[in-house]
mmCIF file of C-alpha atoms in Angstrom:
data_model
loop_
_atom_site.group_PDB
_atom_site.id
_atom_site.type_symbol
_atom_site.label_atom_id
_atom_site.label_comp_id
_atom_site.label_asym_id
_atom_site.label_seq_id
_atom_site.Cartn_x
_atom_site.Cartn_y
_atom_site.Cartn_z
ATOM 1 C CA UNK A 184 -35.840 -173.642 64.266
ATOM 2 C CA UNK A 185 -37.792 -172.254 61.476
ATOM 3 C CA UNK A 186 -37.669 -168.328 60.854
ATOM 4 C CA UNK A 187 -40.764 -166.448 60.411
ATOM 5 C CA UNK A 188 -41.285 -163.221 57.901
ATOM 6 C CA UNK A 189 -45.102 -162.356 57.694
ATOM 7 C CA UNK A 190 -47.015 -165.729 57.055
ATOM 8 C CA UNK A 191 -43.839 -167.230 55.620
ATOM 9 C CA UNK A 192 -41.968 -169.540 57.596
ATOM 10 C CA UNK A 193 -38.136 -170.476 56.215
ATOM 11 C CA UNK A 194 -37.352 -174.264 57.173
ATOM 12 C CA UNK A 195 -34.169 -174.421 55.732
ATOM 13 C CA UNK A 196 -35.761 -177.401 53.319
ATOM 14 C CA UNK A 197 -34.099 -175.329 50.131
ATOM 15 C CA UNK A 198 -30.787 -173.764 50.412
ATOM 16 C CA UNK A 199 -30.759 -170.687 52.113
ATOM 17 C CA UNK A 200 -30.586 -168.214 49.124
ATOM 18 C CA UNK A 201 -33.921 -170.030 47.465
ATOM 19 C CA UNK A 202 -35.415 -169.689 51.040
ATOM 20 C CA UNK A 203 -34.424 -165.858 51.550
ATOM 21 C CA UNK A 204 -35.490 -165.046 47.943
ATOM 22 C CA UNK A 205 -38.734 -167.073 47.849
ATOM 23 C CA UNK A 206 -40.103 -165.214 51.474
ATOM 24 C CA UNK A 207 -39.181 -162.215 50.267
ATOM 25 C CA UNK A 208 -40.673 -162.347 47.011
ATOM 26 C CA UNK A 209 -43.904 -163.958 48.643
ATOM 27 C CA UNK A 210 -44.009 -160.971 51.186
ATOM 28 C CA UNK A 211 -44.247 -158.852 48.642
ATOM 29 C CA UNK A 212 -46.633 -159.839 46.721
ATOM 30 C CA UNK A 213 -49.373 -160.559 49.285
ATOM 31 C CA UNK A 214 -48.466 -156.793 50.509
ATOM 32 C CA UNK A 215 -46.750 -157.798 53.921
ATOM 33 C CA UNK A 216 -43.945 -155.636 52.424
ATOM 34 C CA UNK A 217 -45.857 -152.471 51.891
ATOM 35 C CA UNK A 218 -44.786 -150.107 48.449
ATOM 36 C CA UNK A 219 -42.715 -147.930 49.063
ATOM 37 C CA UNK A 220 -41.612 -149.548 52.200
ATOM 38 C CA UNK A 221 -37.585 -149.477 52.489
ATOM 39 C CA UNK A 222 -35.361 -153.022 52.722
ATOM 40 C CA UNK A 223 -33.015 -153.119 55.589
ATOM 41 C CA UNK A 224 -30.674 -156.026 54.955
ATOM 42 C CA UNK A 225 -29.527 -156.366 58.355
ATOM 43 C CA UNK A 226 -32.801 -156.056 60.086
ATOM 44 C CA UNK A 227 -34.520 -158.761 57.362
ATOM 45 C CA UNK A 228 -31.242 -160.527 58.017
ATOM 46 C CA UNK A 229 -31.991 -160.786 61.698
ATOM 47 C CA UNK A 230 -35.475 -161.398 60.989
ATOM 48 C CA UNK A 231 -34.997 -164.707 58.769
ATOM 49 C CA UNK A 232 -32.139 -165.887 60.764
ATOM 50 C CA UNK A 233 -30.083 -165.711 58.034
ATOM 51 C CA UNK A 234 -26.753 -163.812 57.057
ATOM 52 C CA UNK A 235 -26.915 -160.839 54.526
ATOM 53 C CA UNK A 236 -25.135 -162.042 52.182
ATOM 54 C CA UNK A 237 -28.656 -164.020 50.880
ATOM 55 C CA UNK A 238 -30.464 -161.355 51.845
ATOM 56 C CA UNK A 239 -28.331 -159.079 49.223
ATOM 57 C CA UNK A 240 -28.619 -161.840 46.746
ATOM 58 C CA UNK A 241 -32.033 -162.215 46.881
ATOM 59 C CA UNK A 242 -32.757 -158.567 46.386
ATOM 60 C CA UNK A 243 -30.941 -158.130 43.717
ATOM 61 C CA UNK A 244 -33.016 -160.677 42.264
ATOM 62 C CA UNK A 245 -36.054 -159.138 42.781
ATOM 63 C CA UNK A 246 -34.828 -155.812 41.759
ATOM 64 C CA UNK A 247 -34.445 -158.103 38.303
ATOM 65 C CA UNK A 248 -37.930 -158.971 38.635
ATOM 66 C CA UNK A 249 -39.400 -155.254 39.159
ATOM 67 C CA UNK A 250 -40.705 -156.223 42.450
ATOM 68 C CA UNK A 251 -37.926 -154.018 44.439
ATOM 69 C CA UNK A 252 -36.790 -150.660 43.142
ATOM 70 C CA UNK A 253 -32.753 -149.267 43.305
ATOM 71 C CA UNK A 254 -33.337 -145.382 45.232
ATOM 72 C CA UNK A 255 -30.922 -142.936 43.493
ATOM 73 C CA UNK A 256 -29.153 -142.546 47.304
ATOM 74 C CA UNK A 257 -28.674 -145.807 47.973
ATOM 75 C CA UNK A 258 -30.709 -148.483 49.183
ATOM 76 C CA UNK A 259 -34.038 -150.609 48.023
ATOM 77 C CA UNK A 260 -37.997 -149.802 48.387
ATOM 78 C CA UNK A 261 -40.556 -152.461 47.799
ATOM 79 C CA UNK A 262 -41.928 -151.184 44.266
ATOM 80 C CA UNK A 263 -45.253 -149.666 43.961
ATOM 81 C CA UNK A 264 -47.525 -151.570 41.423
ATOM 82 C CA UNK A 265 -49.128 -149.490 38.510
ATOM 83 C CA UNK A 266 -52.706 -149.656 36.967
ATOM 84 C CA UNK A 267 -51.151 -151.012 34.438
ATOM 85 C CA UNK A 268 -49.530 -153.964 36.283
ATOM 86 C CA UNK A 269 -53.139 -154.556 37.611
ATOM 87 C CA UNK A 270 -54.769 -154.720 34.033
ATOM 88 C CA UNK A 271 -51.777 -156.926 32.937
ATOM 89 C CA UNK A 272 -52.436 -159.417 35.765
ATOM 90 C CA UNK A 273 -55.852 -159.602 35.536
ATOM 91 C CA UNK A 274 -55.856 -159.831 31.597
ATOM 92 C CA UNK A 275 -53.316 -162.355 31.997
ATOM 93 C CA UNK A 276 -55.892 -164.250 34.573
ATOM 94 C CA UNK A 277 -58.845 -163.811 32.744
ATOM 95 C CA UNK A 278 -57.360 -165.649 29.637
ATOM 96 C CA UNK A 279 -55.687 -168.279 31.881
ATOM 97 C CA UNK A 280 -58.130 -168.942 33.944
ATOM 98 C CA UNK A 281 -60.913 -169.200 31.773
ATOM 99 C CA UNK A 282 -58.997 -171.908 29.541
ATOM 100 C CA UNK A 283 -58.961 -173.490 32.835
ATOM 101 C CA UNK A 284 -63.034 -173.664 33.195
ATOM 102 C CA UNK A 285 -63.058 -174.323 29.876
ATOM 103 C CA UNK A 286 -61.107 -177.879 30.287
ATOM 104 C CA UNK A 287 -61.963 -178.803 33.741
ATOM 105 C CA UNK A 288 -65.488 -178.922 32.313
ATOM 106 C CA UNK A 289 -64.400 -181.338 30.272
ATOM 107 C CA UNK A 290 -62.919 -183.864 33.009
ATOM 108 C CA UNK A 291 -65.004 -182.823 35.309
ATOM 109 C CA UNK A 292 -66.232 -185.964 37.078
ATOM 110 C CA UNK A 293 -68.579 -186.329 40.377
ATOM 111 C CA UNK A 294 -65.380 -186.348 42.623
ATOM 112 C CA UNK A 295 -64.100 -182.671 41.307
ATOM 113 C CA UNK A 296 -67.864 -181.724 41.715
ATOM 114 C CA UNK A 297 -67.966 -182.906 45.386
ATOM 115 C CA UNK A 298 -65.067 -180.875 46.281
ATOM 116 C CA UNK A 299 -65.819 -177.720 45.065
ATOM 117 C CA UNK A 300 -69.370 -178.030 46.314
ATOM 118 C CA UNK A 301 -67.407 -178.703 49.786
ATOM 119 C CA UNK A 302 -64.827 -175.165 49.221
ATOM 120 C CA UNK A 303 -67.684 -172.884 48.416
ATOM 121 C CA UNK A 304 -69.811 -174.257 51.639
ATOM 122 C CA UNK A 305 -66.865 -173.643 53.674
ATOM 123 C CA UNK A 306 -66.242 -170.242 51.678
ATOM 124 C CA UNK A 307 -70.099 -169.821 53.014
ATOM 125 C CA UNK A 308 -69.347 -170.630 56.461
ATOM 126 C CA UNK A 309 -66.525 -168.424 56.757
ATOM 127 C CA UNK A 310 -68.766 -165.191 54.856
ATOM 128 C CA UNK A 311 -71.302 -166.254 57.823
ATOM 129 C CA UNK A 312 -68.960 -165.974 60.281
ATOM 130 C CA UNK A 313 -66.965 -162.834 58.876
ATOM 131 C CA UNK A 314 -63.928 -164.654 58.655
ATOM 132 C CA UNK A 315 -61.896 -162.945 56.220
ATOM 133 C CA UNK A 316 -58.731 -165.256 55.959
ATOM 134 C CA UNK A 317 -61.307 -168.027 55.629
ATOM 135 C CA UNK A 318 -62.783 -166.634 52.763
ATOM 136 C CA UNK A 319 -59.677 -165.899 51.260
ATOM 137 C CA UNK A 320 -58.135 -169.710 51.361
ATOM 138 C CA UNK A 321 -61.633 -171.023 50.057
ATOM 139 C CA UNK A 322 -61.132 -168.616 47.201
ATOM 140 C CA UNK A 323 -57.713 -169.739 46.391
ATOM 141 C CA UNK A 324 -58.616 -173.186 46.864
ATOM 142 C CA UNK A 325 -61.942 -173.289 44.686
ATOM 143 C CA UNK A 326 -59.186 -171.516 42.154
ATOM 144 C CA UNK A 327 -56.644 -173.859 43.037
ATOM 145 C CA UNK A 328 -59.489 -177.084 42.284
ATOM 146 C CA UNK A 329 -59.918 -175.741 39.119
ATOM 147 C CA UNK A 330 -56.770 -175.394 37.503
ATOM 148 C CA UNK A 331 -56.218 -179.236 38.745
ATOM 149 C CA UNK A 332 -59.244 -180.122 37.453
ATOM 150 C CA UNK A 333 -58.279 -178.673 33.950
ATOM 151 C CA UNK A 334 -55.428 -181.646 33.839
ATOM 152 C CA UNK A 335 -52.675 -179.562 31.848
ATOM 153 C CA UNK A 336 -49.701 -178.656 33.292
ATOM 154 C CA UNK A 337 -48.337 -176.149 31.275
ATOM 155 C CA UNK A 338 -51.672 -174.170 32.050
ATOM 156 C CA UNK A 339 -51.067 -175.139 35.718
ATOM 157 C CA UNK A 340 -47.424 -174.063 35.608
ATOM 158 C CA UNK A 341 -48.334 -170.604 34.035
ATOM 159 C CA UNK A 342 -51.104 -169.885 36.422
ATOM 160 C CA UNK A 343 -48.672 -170.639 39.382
ATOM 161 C CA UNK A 344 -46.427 -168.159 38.472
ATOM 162 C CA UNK A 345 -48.397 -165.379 39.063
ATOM 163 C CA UNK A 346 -50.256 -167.002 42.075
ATOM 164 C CA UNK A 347 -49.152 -165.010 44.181
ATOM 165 C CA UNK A 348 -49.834 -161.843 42.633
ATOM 166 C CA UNK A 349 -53.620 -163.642 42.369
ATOM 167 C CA UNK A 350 -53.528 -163.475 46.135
ATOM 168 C CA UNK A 351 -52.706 -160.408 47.120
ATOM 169 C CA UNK A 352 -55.339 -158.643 44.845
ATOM 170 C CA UNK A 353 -57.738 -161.288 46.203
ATOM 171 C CA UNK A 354 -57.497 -160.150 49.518
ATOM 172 C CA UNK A 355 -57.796 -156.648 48.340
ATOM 173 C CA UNK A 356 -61.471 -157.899 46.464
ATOM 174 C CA UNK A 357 -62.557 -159.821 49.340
ATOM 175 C CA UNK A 358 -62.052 -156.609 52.052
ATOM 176 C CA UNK A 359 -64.093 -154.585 50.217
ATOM 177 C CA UNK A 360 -67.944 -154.197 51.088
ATOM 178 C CA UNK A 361 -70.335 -156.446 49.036
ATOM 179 C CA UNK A 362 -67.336 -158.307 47.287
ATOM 180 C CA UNK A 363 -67.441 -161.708 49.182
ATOM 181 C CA UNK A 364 -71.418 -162.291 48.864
ATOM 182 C CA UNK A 365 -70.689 -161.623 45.310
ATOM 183 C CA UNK A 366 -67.859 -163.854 44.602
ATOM 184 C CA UNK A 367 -69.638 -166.873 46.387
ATOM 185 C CA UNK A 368 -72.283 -166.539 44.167
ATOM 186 C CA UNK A 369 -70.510 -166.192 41.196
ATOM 187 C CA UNK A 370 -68.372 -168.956 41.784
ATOM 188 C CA UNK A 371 -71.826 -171.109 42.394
ATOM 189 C CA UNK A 372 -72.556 -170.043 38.782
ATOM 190 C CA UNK A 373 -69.760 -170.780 37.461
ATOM 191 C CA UNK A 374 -69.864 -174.658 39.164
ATOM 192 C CA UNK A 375 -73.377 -175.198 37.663
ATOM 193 C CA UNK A 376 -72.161 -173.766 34.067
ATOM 194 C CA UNK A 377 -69.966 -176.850 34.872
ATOM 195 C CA UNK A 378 -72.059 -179.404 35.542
ATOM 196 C CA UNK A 379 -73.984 -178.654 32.801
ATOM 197 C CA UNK A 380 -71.847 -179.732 30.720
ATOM 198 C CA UNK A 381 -71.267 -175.462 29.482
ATOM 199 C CA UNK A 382 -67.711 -175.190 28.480
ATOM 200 C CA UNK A 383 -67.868 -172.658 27.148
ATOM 201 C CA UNK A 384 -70.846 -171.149 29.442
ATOM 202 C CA UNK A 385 -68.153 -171.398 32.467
ATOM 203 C CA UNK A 386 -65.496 -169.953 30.601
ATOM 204 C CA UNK A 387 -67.328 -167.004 30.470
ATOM 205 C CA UNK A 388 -68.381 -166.600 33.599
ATOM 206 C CA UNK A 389 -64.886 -166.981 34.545
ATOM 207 C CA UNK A 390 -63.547 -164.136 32.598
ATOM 208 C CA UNK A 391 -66.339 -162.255 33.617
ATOM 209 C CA UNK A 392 -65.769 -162.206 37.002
ATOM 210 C CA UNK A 393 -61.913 -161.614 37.235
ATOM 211 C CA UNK A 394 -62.757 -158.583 35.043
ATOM 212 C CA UNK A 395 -65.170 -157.446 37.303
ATOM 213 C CA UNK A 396 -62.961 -157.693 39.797
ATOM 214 C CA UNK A 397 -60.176 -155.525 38.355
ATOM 215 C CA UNK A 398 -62.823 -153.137 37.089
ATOM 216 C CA UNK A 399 -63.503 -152.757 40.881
ATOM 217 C CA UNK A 400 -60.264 -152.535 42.244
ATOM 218 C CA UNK A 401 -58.829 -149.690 39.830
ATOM 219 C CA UNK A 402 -62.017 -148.077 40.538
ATOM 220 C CA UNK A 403 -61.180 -148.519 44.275
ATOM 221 C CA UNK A 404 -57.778 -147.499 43.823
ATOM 222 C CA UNK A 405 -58.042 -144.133 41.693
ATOM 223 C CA UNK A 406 -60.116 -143.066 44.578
ATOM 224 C CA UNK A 407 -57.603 -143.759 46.707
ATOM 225 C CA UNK A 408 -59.448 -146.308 48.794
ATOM 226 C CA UNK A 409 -56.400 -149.119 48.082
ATOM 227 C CA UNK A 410 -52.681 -149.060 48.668
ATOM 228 C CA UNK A 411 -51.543 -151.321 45.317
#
C-alpha cells in the first residue's frame, strides 16, 4: 500500500532509502515541513511506513544538502531559508529560464503554441474560480511546456533540479493578493513575444517577471507577511 507524507505518496517503485529521501526532500521544499519545524525519526518512520534506519539516512543527506539543520542538543529542524537563498534561486531562474524562452522561440511550432494557449485558459479558469492549486499546476505546467519546448536537456536537467524550490515560492507568489491576475497576463505576453518570432523579446519578459516576483516576495517577507 503506498505511504503518504504531505502530497507525496511512497510506492516503493525506488528502493526505500531513494523513496524516504526523495519525500522528504520534496516536503521540504514545497513547505509541508515548516522551518524550524523539528524531525522525529520514529514518528516520520511511522508515517512513511518505513523503518528508521532510511529515515536516518535520508536526513543525513539532507543535512548535506542544507535543507535540514544539526541542533547543538541533539536532533534535526527543517532549515529556515535566507534572503539570500531566495535571491540565489531566483537569479539562478531568471538566467535559466529565460535561455529557455529564448530557444523554445526558436522551435516553437503551432503544436507548442496550442498547448500553452490551452495551460493559460485553464490557468484562467481556475483564477475565475479561485482555485488556488489550479493555478498553481497551470503555472508549473506553462513552465514545465517551456523548458520542453526549448529542446536541450542539459538546460532541462538544470532547471529540474531546483524545481522544486520553483514550487514552493510559486505558491507563496500565487497566495498573495493581485499576484495571479498578474502572472496570467504576463505569461500571455510572454506567449505572443513568442509567436512573434521575439527571442529575445520573450527572454526578457521572462526574466522580468521571475524578478518581479522575488522583488515581491522579499518585500513580503521583511514585513513579515511570509514564513520562507
Amino acid at each position: 500500500m503506498p505511504t503518504t507524507l504531505g502530497r507525496l505518496k511512497t510506492k516503493k517503485s525506488k528502493p526505500l532509502g531513494q523513496e524516504v529521501y526523495e519525500a522528504l526532500r520534496t516536503s521540504i521544499l514545497v513547505g509541508e515541513l515548516a522551518p524550524d519545524q523539528r524531525l522525529i525519526e520514529e514518528q516520520l518512520a511511522a508515517e512513511m511506513g518505513a523503518s528508521r534506519t532510511p529515515v536516518r539516512e535520508a536526513i543525513q543527506k539532507l543535512e548535506a544538502e542544507n535543507l535540514v539543520t544539526r541542533k547543538p542538543k541533539g536532533g534535526f529542524i527543517v532549515r529556515r531559508m535566507s534572503m539570500k537563498d531566495v535571491e540565489e534561486v531566483f537569479g539562478i531562474r531568471a538566467v535559466l529560464e529565460g535561455y529557455a524562452a529564448f530557444l523554445s522561440t526558436k522551435n516553437l511550432n503551432r503544436q507548442a503554441i496550442t498547448k500553452m494557449e490551452e495551460i493559460l485558459d485553464k490557468y484562467d479558469e481556475c483564477l475565475k474560480n479561485g482555485d488556488n492549486d489550479g493555478m498553481i499546476r497551470m503555472a508549473t505546467l506553462f513552465h514545465d511546456r517551456l523548458y520542453r519546448t526549448a529542446k536541450s536537456n542539459i538546460l532541462h536537467q538544470m532547471i529540474a533540479r531546483l524545481r522544486d524550490y520553483f514550487y514552493r515560492y510559486r505558491m507563496m507568489l500565487l497566495e498573495l493578493p493581485g499576484m495571479a491576475g498578474e502572472s496570467s497576463s504576463e505569461h500571455r505576453q510572454m506567449l505572443e513575444a513568442m509567436k512573434r518570432g521575439d527571442a529575445e523579446g520573450a527572454e526578457r519578459m521572462v526574466k522580468a517577471h521571475i524578478l518581479k516576483g522575488q522583488e515581491v516576495l522579499l518585500r513580503e517577507a521583511k514585513a513579515g507577511n511570509l514564513n520562507l
